C-alpha atoms as a printed R data frame, in Angstrom:
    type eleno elety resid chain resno       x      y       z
1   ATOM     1    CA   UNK     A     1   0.000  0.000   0.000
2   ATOM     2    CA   UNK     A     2   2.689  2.463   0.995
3   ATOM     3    CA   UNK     A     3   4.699  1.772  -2.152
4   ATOM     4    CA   UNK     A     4   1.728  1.946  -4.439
5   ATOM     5    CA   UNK     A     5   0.792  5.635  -2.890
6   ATOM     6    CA   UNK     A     6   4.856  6.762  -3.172
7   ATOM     7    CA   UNK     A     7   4.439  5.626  -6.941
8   ATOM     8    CA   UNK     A     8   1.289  7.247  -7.848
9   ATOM     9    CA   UNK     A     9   2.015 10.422  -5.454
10  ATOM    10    CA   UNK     A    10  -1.058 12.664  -4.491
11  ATOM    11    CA   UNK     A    11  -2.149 16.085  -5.100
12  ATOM    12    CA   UNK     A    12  -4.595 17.521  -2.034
13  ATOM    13    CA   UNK     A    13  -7.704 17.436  -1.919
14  ATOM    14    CA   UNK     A    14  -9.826 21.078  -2.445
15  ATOM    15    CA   UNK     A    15 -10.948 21.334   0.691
16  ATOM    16    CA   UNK     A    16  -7.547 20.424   2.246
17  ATOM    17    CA   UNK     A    17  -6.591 23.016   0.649
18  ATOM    18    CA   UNK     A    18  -9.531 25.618   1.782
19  ATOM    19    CA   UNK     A    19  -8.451 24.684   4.942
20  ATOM    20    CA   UNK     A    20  -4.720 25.347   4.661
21  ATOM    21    CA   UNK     A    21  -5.618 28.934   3.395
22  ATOM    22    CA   UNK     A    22  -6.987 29.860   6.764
23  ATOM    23    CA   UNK     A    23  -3.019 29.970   7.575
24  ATOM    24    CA   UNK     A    24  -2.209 32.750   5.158
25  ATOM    25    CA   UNK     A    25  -3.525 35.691   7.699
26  ATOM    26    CA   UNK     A    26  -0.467 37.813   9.193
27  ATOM    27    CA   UNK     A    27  -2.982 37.575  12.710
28  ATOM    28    CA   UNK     A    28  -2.111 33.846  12.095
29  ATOM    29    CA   UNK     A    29   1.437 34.132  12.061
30  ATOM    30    CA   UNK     A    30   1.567 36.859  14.881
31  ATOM    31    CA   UNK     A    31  -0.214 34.335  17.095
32  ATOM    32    CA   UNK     A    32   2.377 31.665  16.298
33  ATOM    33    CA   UNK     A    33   4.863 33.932  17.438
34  ATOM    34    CA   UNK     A    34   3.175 34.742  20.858
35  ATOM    35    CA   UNK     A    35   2.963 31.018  21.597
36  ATOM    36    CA   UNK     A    36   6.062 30.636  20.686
37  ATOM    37    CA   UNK     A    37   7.550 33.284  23.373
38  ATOM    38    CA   UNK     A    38   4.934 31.841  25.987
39  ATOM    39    CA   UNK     A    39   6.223 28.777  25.347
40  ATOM    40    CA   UNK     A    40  10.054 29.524  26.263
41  ATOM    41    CA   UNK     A    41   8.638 31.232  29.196
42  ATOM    42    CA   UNK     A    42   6.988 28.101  30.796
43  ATOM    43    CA   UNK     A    43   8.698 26.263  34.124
44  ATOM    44    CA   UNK     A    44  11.165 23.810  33.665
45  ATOM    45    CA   UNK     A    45   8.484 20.967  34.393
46  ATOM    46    CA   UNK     A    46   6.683 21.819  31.442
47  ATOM    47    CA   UNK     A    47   9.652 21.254  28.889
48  ATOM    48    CA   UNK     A    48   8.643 18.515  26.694
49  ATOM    49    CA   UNK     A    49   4.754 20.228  26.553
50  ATOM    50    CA   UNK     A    50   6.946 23.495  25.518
51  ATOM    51    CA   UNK     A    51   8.871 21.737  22.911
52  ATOM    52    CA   UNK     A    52   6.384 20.309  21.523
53  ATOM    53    CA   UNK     A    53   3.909 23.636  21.588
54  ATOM    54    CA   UNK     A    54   7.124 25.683  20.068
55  ATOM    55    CA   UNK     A    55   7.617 23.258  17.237
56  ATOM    56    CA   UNK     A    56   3.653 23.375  16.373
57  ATOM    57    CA   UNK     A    57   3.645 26.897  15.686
58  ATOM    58    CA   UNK     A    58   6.598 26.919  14.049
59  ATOM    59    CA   UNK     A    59   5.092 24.437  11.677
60  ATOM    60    CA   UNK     A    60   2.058 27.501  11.022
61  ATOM    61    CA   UNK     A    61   4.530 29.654  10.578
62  ATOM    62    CA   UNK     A    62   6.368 27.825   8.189
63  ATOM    63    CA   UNK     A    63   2.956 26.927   5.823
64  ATOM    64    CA   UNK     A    64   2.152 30.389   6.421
65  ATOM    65    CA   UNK     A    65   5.246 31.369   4.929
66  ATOM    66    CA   UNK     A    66   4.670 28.950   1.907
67  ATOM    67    CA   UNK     A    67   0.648 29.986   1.086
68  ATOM    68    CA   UNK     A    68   2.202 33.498   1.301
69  ATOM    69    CA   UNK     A    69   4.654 32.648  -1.369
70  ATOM    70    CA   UNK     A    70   2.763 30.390  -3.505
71  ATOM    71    CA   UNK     A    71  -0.131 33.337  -3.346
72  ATOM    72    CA   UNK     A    72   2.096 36.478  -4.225
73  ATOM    73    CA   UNK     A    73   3.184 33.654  -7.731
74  ATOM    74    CA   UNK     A    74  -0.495 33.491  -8.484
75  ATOM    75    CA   UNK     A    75  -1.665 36.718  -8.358
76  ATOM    76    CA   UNK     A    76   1.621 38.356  -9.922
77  ATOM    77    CA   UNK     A    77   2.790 40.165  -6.904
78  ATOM    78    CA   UNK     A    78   6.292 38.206  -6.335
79  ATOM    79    CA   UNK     A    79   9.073 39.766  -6.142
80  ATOM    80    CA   UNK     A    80  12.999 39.632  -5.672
81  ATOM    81    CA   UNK     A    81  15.084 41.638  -3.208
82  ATOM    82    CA   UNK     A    82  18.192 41.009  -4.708
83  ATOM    83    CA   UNK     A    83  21.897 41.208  -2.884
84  ATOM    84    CA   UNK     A    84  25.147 40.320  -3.218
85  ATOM    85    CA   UNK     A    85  25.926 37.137  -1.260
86  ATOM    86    CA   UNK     A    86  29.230 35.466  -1.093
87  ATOM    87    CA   UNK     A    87  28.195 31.459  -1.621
88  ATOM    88    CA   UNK     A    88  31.235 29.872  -0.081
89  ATOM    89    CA   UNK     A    89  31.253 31.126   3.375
90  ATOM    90    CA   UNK     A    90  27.441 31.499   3.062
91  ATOM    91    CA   UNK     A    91  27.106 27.737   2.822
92  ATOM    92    CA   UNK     A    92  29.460 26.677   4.774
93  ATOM    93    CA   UNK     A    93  27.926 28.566   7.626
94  ATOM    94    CA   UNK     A    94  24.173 26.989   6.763
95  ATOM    95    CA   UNK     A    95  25.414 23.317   6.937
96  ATOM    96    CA   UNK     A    96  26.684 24.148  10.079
97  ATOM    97    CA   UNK     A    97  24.043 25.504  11.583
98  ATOM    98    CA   UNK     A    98  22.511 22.371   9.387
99  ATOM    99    CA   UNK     A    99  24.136 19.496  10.736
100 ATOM   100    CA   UNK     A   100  22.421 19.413  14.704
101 ATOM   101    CA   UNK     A   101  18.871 18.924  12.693
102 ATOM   102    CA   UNK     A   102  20.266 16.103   9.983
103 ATOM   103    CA   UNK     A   103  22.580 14.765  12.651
104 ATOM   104    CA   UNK     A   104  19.290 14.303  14.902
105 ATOM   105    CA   UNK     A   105  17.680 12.396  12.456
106 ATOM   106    CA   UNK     A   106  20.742  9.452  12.230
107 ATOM   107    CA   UNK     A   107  21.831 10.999   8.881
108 ATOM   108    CA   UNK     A   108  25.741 12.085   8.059
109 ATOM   109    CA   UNK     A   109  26.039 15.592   6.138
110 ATOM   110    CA   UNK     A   110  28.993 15.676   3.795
111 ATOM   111    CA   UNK     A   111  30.459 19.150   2.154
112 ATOM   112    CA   UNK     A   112  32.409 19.647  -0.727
113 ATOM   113    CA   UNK     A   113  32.491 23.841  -0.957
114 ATOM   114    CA   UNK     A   114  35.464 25.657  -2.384
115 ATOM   115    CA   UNK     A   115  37.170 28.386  -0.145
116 ATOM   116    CA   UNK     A   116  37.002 30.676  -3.697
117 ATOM   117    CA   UNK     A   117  34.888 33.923  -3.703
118 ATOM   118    CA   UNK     A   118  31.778 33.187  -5.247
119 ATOM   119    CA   UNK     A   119  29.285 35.519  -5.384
120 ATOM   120    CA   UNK     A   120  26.112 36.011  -6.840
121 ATOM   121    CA   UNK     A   121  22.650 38.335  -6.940
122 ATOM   122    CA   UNK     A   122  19.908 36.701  -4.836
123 ATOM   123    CA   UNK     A   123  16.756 37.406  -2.620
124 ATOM   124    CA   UNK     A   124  19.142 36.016   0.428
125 ATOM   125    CA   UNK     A   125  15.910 34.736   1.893
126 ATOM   126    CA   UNK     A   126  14.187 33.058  -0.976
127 ATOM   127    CA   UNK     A   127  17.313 31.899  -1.766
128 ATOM   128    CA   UNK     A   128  18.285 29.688   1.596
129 ATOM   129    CA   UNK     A   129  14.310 28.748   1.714
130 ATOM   130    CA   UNK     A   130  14.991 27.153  -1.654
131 ATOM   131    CA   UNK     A   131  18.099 25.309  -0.553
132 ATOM   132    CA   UNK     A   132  16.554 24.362   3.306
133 ATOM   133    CA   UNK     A   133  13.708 22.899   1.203
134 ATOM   134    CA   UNK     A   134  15.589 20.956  -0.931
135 ATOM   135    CA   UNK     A   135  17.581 19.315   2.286
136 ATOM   136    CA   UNK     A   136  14.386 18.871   3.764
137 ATOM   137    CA   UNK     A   137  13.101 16.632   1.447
138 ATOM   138    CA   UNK     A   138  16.701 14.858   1.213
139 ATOM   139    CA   UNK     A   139  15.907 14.128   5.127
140 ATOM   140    CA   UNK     A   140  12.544 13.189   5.355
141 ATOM   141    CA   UNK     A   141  12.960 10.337   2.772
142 ATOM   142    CA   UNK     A   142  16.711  9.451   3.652
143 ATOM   143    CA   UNK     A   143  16.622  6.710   6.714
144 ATOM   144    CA   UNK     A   144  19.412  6.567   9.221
145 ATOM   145    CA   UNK     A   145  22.448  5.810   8.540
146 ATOM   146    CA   UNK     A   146  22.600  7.307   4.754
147 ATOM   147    CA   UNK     A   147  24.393 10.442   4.167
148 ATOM   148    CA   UNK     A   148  23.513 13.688   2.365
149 ATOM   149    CA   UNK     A   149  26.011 15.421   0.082
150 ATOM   150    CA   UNK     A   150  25.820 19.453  -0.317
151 ATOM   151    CA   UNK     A   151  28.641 20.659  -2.766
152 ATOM   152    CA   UNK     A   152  29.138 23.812  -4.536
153 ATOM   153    CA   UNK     A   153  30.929 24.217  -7.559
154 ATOM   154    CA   UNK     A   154  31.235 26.661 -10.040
155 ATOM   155    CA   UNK     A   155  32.346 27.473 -13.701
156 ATOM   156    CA   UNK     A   156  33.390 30.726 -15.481
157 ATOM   157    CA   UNK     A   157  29.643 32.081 -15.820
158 ATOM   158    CA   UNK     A   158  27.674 30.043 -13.482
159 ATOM   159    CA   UNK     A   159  27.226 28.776  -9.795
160 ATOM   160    CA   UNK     A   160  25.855 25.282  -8.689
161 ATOM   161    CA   UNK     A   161  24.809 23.704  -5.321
162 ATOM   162    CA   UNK     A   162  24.114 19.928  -6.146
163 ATOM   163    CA   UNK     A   163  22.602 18.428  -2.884
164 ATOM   164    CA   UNK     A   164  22.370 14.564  -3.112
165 ATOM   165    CA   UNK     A   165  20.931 11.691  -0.825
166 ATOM   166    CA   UNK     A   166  20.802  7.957  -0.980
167 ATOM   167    CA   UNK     A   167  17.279  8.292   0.031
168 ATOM   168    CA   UNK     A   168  14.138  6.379  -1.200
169 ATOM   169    CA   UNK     A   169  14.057  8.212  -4.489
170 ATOM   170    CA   UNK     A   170  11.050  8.581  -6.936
171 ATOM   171    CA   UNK     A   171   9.057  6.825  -9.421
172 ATOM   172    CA   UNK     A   172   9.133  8.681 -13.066
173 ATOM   173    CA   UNK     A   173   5.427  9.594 -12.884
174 ATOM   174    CA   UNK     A   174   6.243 11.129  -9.775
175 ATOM   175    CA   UNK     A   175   9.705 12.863 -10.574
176 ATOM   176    CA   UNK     A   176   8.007 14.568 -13.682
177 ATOM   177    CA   UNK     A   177   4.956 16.101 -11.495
178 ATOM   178    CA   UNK     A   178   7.433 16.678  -7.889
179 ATOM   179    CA   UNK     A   179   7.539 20.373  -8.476
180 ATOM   180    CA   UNK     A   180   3.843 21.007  -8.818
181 ATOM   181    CA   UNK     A   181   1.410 22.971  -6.228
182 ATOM   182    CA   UNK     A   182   0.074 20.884  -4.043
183 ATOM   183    CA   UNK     A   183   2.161 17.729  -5.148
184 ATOM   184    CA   UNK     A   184   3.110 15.264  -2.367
185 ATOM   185    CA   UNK     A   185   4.268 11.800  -2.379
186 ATOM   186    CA   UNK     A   186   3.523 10.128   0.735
187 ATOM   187    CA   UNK     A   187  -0.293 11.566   1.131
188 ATOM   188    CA   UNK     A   188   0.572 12.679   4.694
189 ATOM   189    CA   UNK     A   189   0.614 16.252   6.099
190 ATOM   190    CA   UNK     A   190   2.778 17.917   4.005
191 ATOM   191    CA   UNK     A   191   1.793 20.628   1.405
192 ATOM   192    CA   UNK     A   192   4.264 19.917  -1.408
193 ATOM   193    CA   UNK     A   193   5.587 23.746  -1.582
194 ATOM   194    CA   UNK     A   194   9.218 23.038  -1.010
195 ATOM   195    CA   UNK     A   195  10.362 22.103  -4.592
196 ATOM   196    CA   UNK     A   196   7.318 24.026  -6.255
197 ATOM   197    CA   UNK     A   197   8.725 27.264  -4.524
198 ATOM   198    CA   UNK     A   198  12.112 26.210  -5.164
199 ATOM   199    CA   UNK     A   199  11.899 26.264  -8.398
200 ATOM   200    CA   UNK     A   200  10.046 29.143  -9.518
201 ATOM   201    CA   UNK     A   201  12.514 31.331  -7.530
202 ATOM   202    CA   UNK     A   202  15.956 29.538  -9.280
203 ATOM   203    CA   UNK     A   203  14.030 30.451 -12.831
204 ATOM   204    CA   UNK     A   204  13.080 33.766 -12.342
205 ATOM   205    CA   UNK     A   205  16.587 34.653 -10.632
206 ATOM   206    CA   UNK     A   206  17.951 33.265 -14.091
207 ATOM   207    CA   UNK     A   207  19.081 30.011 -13.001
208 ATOM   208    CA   UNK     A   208  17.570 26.232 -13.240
209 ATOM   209    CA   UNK     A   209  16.984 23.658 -11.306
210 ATOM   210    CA   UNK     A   210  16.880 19.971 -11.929
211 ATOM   211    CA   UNK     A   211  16.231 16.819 -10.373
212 ATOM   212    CA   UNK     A   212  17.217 13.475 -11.064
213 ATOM   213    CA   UNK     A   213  16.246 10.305  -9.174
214 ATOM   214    CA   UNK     A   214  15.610  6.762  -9.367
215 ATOM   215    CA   UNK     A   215  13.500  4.823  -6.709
216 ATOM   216    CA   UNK     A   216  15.598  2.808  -4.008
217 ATOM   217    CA   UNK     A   217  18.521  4.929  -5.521
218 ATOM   218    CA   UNK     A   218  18.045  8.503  -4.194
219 ATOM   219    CA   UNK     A   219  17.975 11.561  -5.627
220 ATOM   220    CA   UNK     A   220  19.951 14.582  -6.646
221 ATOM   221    CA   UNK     A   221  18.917 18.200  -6.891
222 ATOM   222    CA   UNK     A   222  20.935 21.104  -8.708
223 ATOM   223    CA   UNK     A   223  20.442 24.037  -8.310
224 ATOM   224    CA   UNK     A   224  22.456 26.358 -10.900
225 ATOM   225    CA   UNK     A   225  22.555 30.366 -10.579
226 ATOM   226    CA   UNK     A   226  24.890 33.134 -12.508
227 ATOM   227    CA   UNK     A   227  27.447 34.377 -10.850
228 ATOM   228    CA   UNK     A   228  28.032 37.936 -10.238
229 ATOM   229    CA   UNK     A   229  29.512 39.595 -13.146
230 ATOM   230    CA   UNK     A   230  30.595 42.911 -11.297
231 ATOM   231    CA   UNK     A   231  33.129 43.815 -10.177
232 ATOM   232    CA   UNK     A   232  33.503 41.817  -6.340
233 ATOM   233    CA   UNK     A   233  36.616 42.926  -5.324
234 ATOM   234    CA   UNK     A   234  35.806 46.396  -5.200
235 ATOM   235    CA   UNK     A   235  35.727 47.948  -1.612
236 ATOM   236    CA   UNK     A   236  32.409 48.878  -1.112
237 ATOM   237    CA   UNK     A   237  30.908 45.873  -2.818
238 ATOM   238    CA   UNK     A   238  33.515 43.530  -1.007
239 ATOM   239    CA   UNK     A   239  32.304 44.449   2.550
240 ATOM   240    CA   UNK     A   240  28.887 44.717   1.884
241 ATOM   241    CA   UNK     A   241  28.592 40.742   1.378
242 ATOM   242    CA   UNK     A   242  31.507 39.988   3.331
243 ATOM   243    CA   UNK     A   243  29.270 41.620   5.951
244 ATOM   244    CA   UNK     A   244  26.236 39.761   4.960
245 ATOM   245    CA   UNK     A   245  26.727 35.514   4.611
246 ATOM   246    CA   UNK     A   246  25.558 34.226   7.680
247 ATOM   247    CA   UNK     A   247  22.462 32.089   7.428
248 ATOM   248    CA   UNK     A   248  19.100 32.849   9.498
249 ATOM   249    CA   UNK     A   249  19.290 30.060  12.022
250 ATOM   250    CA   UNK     A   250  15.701 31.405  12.734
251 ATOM   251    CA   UNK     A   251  14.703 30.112   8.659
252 ATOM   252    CA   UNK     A   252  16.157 26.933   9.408
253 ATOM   253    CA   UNK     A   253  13.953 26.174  12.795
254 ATOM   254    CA   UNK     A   254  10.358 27.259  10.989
255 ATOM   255    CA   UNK     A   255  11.424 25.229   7.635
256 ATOM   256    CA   UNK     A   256  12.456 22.337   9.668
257 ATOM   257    CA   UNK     A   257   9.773 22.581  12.166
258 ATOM   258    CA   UNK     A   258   8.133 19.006  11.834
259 ATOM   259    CA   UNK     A   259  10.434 16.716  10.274
């Protein structure tokens, strides 16, 4: 039964998603937030109840975050905030603040990121959302034991993170409809926005994205952006980003909140 639904995959329901939409509110997310400083404010006695409250609403305000996004595609009102980001040290600091939630889960992270300035023109946030969804997914379907590989390499014109995972991979059918709205694979709770979101930001920052896996196998996602064609290693520009590429440990607990 399980491997029959991971082949077919499933996209939700109407009404699941009528009911997911009652998330999008910022009176929502502002409630989330409350609970969540409540929460770090209760006795010691009450820790595992706290835990468990804090990682609930950060689970709303992650699908909050996601309806927010998906709904700004729709109705033509998304948009970039592009800066300059140095990718190296930039990813090197997100798998470490990375490897506590993948190490958790019985799972080995393995980098492979060259020490060379690379730099390119992002919306910093979209941009790590996009990569924290993409590790996600390598997690959720990757059982203990397995390892997941994020590498960054680059050629004269381009950039490209390549995150890959010995996980339970996916069907054909399935691979060619993964990064549709509303897509999921194992019919359970999640709202298949990672790769959909994903995606549409790597094309309209001028980049691609593609994904290749084979069931049992695992799968492997690249994600290829231009680099910055300016000038980097003039002052200004240099400690503007030099300035600027730590990752939001914050991101990383509402994307993560869940798995």
């Amino acid at each position: 039964m399980a491997d029959r639904r991971l082949r077919k995959g499933k996209t939700i329901s109407s009404d699941k998603i009528t009911e997911m939409t009652g998330l999008t509110t910022p009176k929502v997310r502002l409630a989330a937030q409350r609970i969540i400083f409540c929460a770090k404010r209760l006795p010691e006695s009450c820790g595992q109840a706290a835990s468990e409250i804090t990682e609930d609403a950060y689970q709303i305000i992650s699908m909050n975050n996601s309806f927010k996004e998906y709904f700004d595609i729709i109705s033509g009102e998304y948009r970039l905030e592009n800066q300059l980001l140095e990718l190296s040290g930039f990813s090197k600091d997100l798998c470490a603040k990375l490897l506590p939630y993948v190490a958790g889960k019985g799972i080995a992270l393995s980098t492979n990121i060259p020490d060379e300035k690379l730099v390119v023109l992002v919306d910093r946030e979209r941009f790590q959302s996009a990569l924290l969804n993409i590790v996600k997914n390598s997690v959720k379907y990757t059982k203990q034991g397995n390892r997941i590989i994020f590498k960054v390499s680059a050629t004269k014109k381009h950039v490209k993170i390549t995150i890959r995972d010995r996980g339970a991979g996916m069907y054909e059918e399935v691979l060619e409809h993964c990064c549709e709205p509303f897509f999921t694979r194992d019919g359970g709770e999640a709202m298949g926005f990672g790769l959909t979101l994903a995606k549409y930001f790597t094309n309209e920052s001028g980049g691609k994205l593609r994904i290749k896996s084979e069931k049992g196998e695992g799968t492997t996602v690249e994600l290829q952006l231009p680099l910055y064609q300016g000038d980097a290693e003039n002052s200004s520009v240099s400690s503007y980003f030099e300035s600027k590429q730590e990752a939001d440990p914050e991101l990383i607990k509402i994307i993560f909140a869940g798995i």
